């Protein structure tokens, strides 16, 4: 059977879908357990979709920094732990880390400082919890997104922050707990 290159390429999707539909193996739905016995119960063959997919609500956390600092203290680390654990449990999820500064100093210094704050949060989550760096997006906002407009020290402290956002998503989970309905 000879075919032109274009014709062969157009057949590839059909061939692949045929392979996926027929599957692999001996055609049996039986599963062999560790004792060598076969089990044909539906829960052992096809896991519940609720185990495989989870809808995650949006999660936000804000941590605050001292003036001209990007060091995470123990309180900030504890505040970030919940989001880091969520990333570990749901390998398809990701976070956006947005660093901010107050309006002290010039714009360039504030962009650098806001980046360093966001980077320190990202490094903490990545190194302590083993989360891949590709799943953490860093944004340096400088003082462009103030939440407090005043010039008092209390207002400036509110602006020296990092916001961590884990968006609403439907993701795979690592949970192997069977669904009690099955």
PDB file of C-alpha atoms in Angstrom:
ATOM      1  CA  UNK A   1       0.000   0.000   0.000  1.00  0.00           C
ATOM      2  CA  UNK A   2       1.522   3.260  -1.039  1.00  0.00           C
ATOM      3  CA  UNK A   3       0.246   6.669  -0.129  1.00  0.00           C
ATOM      4  CA  UNK A   4       1.416  10.187  -0.440  1.00  0.00           C
ATOM      5  CA  UNK A   5       2.949  11.863   2.595  1.00  0.00           C
ATOM      6  CA  UNK A   6      -0.060  14.190   3.052  1.00  0.00           C
ATOM      7  CA  UNK A   7      -2.517  11.281   2.907  1.00  0.00           C
ATOM      8  CA  UNK A   8      -0.513   9.319   5.475  1.00  0.00           C
ATOM      9  CA  UNK A   9      -0.387  12.297   7.833  1.00  0.00           C
ATOM     10  CA  UNK A  10      -4.152  12.736   7.577  1.00  0.00           C
ATOM     11  CA  UNK A  11      -4.656   9.102   8.646  1.00  0.00           C
ATOM     12  CA  UNK A  12      -2.572   9.406  11.827  1.00  0.00           C
ATOM     13  CA  UNK A  13      -5.379  10.877  14.006  1.00  0.00           C
ATOM     14  CA  UNK A  14      -7.726   8.069  12.981  1.00  0.00           C
ATOM     15  CA  UNK A  15      -5.143   5.416  13.713  1.00  0.00           C
ATOM     16  CA  UNK A  16      -4.316   6.925  17.108  1.00  0.00           C
ATOM     17  CA  UNK A  17      -7.973   7.201  18.105  1.00  0.00           C
ATOM     18  CA  UNK A  18      -8.472   3.560  17.111  1.00  0.00           C
ATOM     19  CA  UNK A  19      -5.594   2.541  19.345  1.00  0.00           C
ATOM     20  CA  UNK A  20      -6.948   4.600  22.233  1.00  0.00           C
ATOM     21  CA  UNK A  21     -10.444   3.170  21.840  1.00  0.00           C
ATOM     22  CA  UNK A  22      -9.333  -0.452  21.689  1.00  0.00           C
ATOM     23  CA  UNK A  23      -6.764  -0.031  24.458  1.00  0.00           C
ATOM     24  CA  UNK A  24      -3.954  -2.342  25.340  1.00  0.00           C
ATOM     25  CA  UNK A  25      -3.849  -5.675  27.069  1.00  0.00           C
ATOM     26  CA  UNK A  26      -5.624  -8.994  26.731  1.00  0.00           C
ATOM     27  CA  UNK A  27      -9.178  -7.630  26.608  1.00  0.00           C
ATOM     28  CA  UNK A  28      -9.975  -8.665  30.166  1.00  0.00           C
ATOM     29  CA  UNK A  29     -11.283  -6.177  32.684  1.00  0.00           C
ATOM     30  CA  UNK A  30      -9.858  -8.255  35.510  1.00  0.00           C
ATOM     31  CA  UNK A  31      -7.162  -6.820  37.749  1.00  0.00           C
ATOM     32  CA  UNK A  32      -4.653  -9.054  39.503  1.00  0.00           C
ATOM     33  CA  UNK A  33      -4.012  -8.133  43.129  1.00  0.00           C
ATOM     34  CA  UNK A  34      -0.805  -8.702  45.085  1.00  0.00           C
ATOM     35  CA  UNK A  35      -1.823 -12.281  45.989  1.00  0.00           C
ATOM     36  CA  UNK A  36      -2.191 -13.208  42.308  1.00  0.00           C
ATOM     37  CA  UNK A  37      -6.004 -13.341  42.493  1.00  0.00           C
ATOM     38  CA  UNK A  38      -8.142 -11.611  39.927  1.00  0.00           C
ATOM     39  CA  UNK A  39     -10.635  -8.952  40.902  1.00  0.00           C
ATOM     40  CA  UNK A  40     -13.313  -7.647  38.553  1.00  0.00           C
ATOM     41  CA  UNK A  41     -14.986  -5.122  40.849  1.00  0.00           C
ATOM     42  CA  UNK A  42     -15.662  -1.827  39.033  1.00  0.00           C
ATOM     43  CA  UNK A  43     -14.026   0.271  41.746  1.00  0.00           C
ATOM     44  CA  UNK A  44     -10.684  -1.481  41.284  1.00  0.00           C
ATOM     45  CA  UNK A  45     -10.734  -1.143  37.493  1.00  0.00           C
ATOM     46  CA  UNK A  46     -11.970   2.419  36.952  1.00  0.00           C
ATOM     47  CA  UNK A  47     -11.402   4.953  39.710  1.00  0.00           C
ATOM     48  CA  UNK A  48     -14.086   7.467  40.501  1.00  0.00           C
ATOM     49  CA  UNK A  49     -13.830  10.683  38.479  1.00  0.00           C
ATOM     50  CA  UNK A  50     -14.081  12.623  41.723  1.00  0.00           C
ATOM     51  CA  UNK A  51     -10.788  11.086  42.773  1.00  0.00           C
ATOM     52  CA  UNK A  52      -9.103  12.141  39.550  1.00  0.00           C
ATOM     53  CA  UNK A  53     -10.539  15.656  39.199  1.00  0.00           C
ATOM     54  CA  UNK A  54     -11.062  18.238  41.892  1.00  0.00           C
ATOM     55  CA  UNK A  55     -12.490  21.743  41.666  1.00  0.00           C
ATOM     56  CA  UNK A  56     -10.336  24.059  43.708  1.00  0.00           C
ATOM     57  CA  UNK A  57     -11.721  27.363  44.935  1.00  0.00           C
ATOM     58  CA  UNK A  58      -9.604  30.471  44.591  1.00  0.00           C
ATOM     59  CA  UNK A  59      -7.169  30.890  47.450  1.00  0.00           C
ATOM     60  CA  UNK A  60      -5.386  34.122  48.396  1.00  0.00           C
ATOM     61  CA  UNK A  61      -2.780  34.909  50.998  1.00  0.00           C
ATOM     62  CA  UNK A  62      -1.041  38.168  51.767  1.00  0.00           C
ATOM     63  CA  UNK A  63       2.204  38.494  53.689  1.00  0.00           C
ATOM     64  CA  UNK A  64       3.695  41.774  54.850  1.00  0.00           C
ATOM     65  CA  UNK A  65       7.298  42.952  55.025  1.00  0.00           C
ATOM     66  CA  UNK A  66       9.332  45.450  56.985  1.00  0.00           C
ATOM     67  CA  UNK A  67      10.635  48.576  55.281  1.00  0.00           C
ATOM     68  CA  UNK A  68      13.381  47.851  52.705  1.00  0.00           C
ATOM     69  CA  UNK A  69      13.223  44.136  53.554  1.00  0.00           C
ATOM     70  CA  UNK A  70      12.387  40.985  51.639  1.00  0.00           C
ATOM     71  CA  UNK A  71      13.028  38.496  54.455  1.00  0.00           C
ATOM     72  CA  UNK A  72      10.259  36.088  55.325  1.00  0.00           C
ATOM     73  CA  UNK A  73       9.733  35.749  59.048  1.00  0.00           C
ATOM     74  CA  UNK A  74       8.256  32.657  60.744  1.00  0.00           C
ATOM     75  CA  UNK A  75       4.743  34.136  60.735  1.00  0.00           C
ATOM     76  CA  UNK A  76       4.891  34.769  56.989  1.00  0.00           C
ATOM     77  CA  UNK A  77       6.141  31.247  56.401  1.00  0.00           C
ATOM     78  CA  UNK A  78       3.252  29.742  58.394  1.00  0.00           C
ATOM     79  CA  UNK A  79       0.815  31.887  56.423  1.00  0.00           C
ATOM     80  CA  UNK A  80       2.204  30.519  53.138  1.00  0.00           C
ATOM     81  CA  UNK A  81       2.189  26.872  54.200  1.00  0.00           C
ATOM     82  CA  UNK A  82      -1.489  26.284  53.304  1.00  0.00           C
ATOM     83  CA  UNK A  83      -0.962  27.394  49.712  1.00  0.00           C
ATOM     84  CA  UNK A  84       2.254  25.378  49.453  1.00  0.00           C
ATOM     85  CA  UNK A  85       0.502  22.239  50.711  1.00  0.00           C
ATOM     86  CA  UNK A  86      -2.257  22.809  48.160  1.00  0.00           C
ATOM     87  CA  UNK A  87       0.371  22.941  45.402  1.00  0.00           C
ATOM     88  CA  UNK A  88       1.867  19.657  46.617  1.00  0.00           C
ATOM     89  CA  UNK A  89      -1.528  17.943  46.718  1.00  0.00           C
ATOM     90  CA  UNK A  90      -2.597  19.174  43.285  1.00  0.00           C
ATOM     91  CA  UNK A  91       0.258  18.894  40.777  1.00  0.00           C
ATOM     92  CA  UNK A  92      -1.723  20.664  38.026  1.00  0.00           C
ATOM     93  CA  UNK A  93      -2.239  23.814  40.095  1.00  0.00           C
ATOM     94  CA  UNK A  94      -0.080  26.921  40.069  1.00  0.00           C
ATOM     95  CA  UNK A  95       0.253  30.238  41.862  1.00  0.00           C
ATOM     96  CA  UNK A  96       0.864  33.851  40.963  1.00  0.00           C
ATOM     97  CA  UNK A  97       3.087  35.761  43.399  1.00  0.00           C
ATOM     98  CA  UNK A  98       2.794  39.556  43.176  1.00  0.00           C
ATOM     99  CA  UNK A  99       5.312  41.674  45.050  1.00  0.00           C
ATOM    100  CA  UNK A 100       4.490  45.251  46.116  1.00  0.00           C
ATOM    101  CA  UNK A 101       6.323  48.099  47.818  1.00  0.00           C
ATOM    102  CA  UNK A 102       5.438  51.400  49.403  1.00  0.00           C
ATOM    103  CA  UNK A 103       6.200  54.691  47.635  1.00  0.00           C
ATOM    104  CA  UNK A 104       9.446  55.380  49.513  1.00  0.00           C
ATOM    105  CA  UNK A 105      12.434  55.681  47.220  1.00  0.00           C
ATOM    106  CA  UNK A 106      12.445  55.776  43.446  1.00  0.00           C
ATOM    107  CA  UNK A 107      10.395  53.640  41.076  1.00  0.00           C
ATOM    108  CA  UNK A 108      13.292  51.428  39.937  1.00  0.00           C
ATOM    109  CA  UNK A 109      14.325  50.558  43.511  1.00  0.00           C
ATOM    110  CA  UNK A 110      10.724  49.744  44.377  1.00  0.00           C
ATOM    111  CA  UNK A 111      10.344  47.417  41.377  1.00  0.00           C
ATOM    112  CA  UNK A 112      13.517  45.591  42.410  1.00  0.00           C
ATOM    113  CA  UNK A 113      12.391  45.364  46.041  1.00  0.00           C
ATOM    114  CA  UNK A 114       8.919  44.116  45.088  1.00  0.00           C
ATOM    115  CA  UNK A 115      10.535  41.476  42.864  1.00  0.00           C
ATOM    116  CA  UNK A 116      12.870  40.372  45.670  1.00  0.00           C
ATOM    117  CA  UNK A 117       9.866  40.021  48.008  1.00  0.00           C
ATOM    118  CA  UNK A 118       7.956  37.925  45.482  1.00  0.00           C
ATOM    119  CA  UNK A 119      11.082  35.887  44.747  1.00  0.00           C
ATOM    120  CA  UNK A 120      11.664  35.143  48.455  1.00  0.00           C
ATOM    121  CA  UNK A 121       8.100  33.786  48.694  1.00  0.00           C
ATOM    122  CA  UNK A 122       8.598  31.682  45.558  1.00  0.00           C
ATOM    123  CA  UNK A 123      11.920  30.295  46.788  1.00  0.00           C
ATOM    124  CA  UNK A 124      10.415  29.405  50.160  1.00  0.00           C
ATOM    125  CA  UNK A 125       7.553  27.471  48.567  1.00  0.00           C
ATOM    126  CA  UNK A 126       9.793  25.827  45.984  1.00  0.00           C
ATOM    127  CA  UNK A 127      12.650  24.818  48.270  1.00  0.00           C
ATOM    128  CA  UNK A 128      10.772  23.858  51.426  1.00  0.00           C
ATOM    129  CA  UNK A 129       7.839  22.091  49.773  1.00  0.00           C
ATOM    130  CA  UNK A 130       9.513  20.837  46.601  1.00  0.00           C
ATOM    131  CA  UNK A 131       7.153  22.664  44.243  1.00  0.00           C
ATOM    132  CA  UNK A 132       8.489  23.060  40.715  1.00  0.00           C
ATOM    133  CA  UNK A 133       9.508  26.632  39.913  1.00  0.00           C
ATOM    134  CA  UNK A 134       7.574  26.489  36.622  1.00  0.00           C
ATOM    135  CA  UNK A 135       4.333  26.425  38.638  1.00  0.00           C
ATOM    136  CA  UNK A 136       5.118  29.746  40.321  1.00  0.00           C
ATOM    137  CA  UNK A 137       4.686  32.981  38.360  1.00  0.00           C
ATOM    138  CA  UNK A 138       6.343  36.089  39.787  1.00  0.00           C
ATOM    139  CA  UNK A 139       5.165  39.652  39.175  1.00  0.00           C
ATOM    140  CA  UNK A 140       6.857  42.809  40.466  1.00  0.00           C
ATOM    141  CA  UNK A 141       4.290  45.597  40.793  1.00  0.00           C
ATOM    142  CA  UNK A 142       6.375  48.147  42.697  1.00  0.00           C
ATOM    143  CA  UNK A 143       4.131  50.778  44.263  1.00  0.00           C
ATOM    144  CA  UNK A 144       1.693  50.949  41.332  1.00  0.00           C
ATOM    145  CA  UNK A 145      -1.058  48.983  43.115  1.00  0.00           C
ATOM    146  CA  UNK A 146      -1.404  50.677  46.479  1.00  0.00           C
ATOM    147  CA  UNK A 147      -4.131  49.471  48.817  1.00  0.00           C
ATOM    148  CA  UNK A 148      -3.541  52.296  51.295  1.00  0.00           C
ATOM    149  CA  UNK A 149      -3.263  55.805  49.842  1.00  0.00           C
ATOM    150  CA  UNK A 150      -2.047  57.650  52.948  1.00  0.00           C
ATOM    151  CA  UNK A 151       1.497  58.582  53.876  1.00  0.00           C
ATOM    152  CA  UNK A 152       1.473  57.320  57.470  1.00  0.00           C
ATOM    153  CA  UNK A 153       3.726  54.424  58.475  1.00  0.00           C
ATOM    154  CA  UNK A 154       0.652  52.207  58.990  1.00  0.00           C
ATOM    155  CA  UNK A 155      -0.515  52.901  55.429  1.00  0.00           C
ATOM    156  CA  UNK A 156       2.946  52.281  53.997  1.00  0.00           C
ATOM    157  CA  UNK A 157       3.160  48.964  55.879  1.00  0.00           C
ATOM    158  CA  UNK A 158      -0.062  47.807  54.182  1.00  0.00           C
ATOM    159  CA  UNK A 159       1.563  48.436  50.806  1.00  0.00           C
ATOM    160  CA  UNK A 160       4.771  46.484  51.602  1.00  0.00           C
ATOM    161  CA  UNK A 161       3.292  43.107  50.788  1.00  0.00           C
ATOM    162  CA  UNK A 162       3.261  40.038  48.609  1.00  0.00           C
ATOM    163  CA  UNK A 163      -0.049  38.657  47.422  1.00  0.00           C
ATOM    164  CA  UNK A 164      -0.158  34.972  46.551  1.00  0.00           C
ATOM    165  CA  UNK A 165      -3.046  33.850  44.374  1.00  0.00           C
ATOM    166  CA  UNK A 166      -3.933  30.275  43.603  1.00  0.00           C
ATOM    167  CA  UNK A 167      -6.760  30.637  41.064  1.00  0.00           C
ATOM    168  CA  UNK A 168      -9.935  28.604  40.902  1.00  0.00           C
ATOM    169  CA  UNK A 169      -9.245  25.526  38.798  1.00  0.00           C
ATOM    170  CA  UNK A 170     -10.226  21.970  38.031  1.00  0.00           C
ATOM    171  CA  UNK A 171      -7.166  19.797  38.563  1.00  0.00           C
ATOM    172  CA  UNK A 172      -6.035  16.211  38.975  1.00  0.00           C
ATOM    173  CA  UNK A 173      -5.329  15.135  42.509  1.00  0.00           C
ATOM    174  CA  UNK A 174      -2.937  12.680  44.074  1.00  0.00           C
ATOM    175  CA  UNK A 175      -5.551  11.382  46.501  1.00  0.00           C
ATOM    176  CA  UNK A 176      -6.004   7.616  46.246  1.00  0.00           C
ATOM    177  CA  UNK A 177      -8.907   7.490  48.687  1.00  0.00           C
ATOM    178  CA  UNK A 178     -11.751   5.532  47.060  1.00  0.00           C
ATOM    179  CA  UNK A 179     -15.118   7.194  46.627  1.00  0.00           C
ATOM    180  CA  UNK A 180     -17.483   5.682  49.241  1.00  0.00           C
ATOM    181  CA  UNK A 181     -20.349   5.550  46.675  1.00  0.00           C
ATOM    182  CA  UNK A 182     -18.610   2.753  44.756  1.00  0.00           C
TER     183      UNK A 182
END
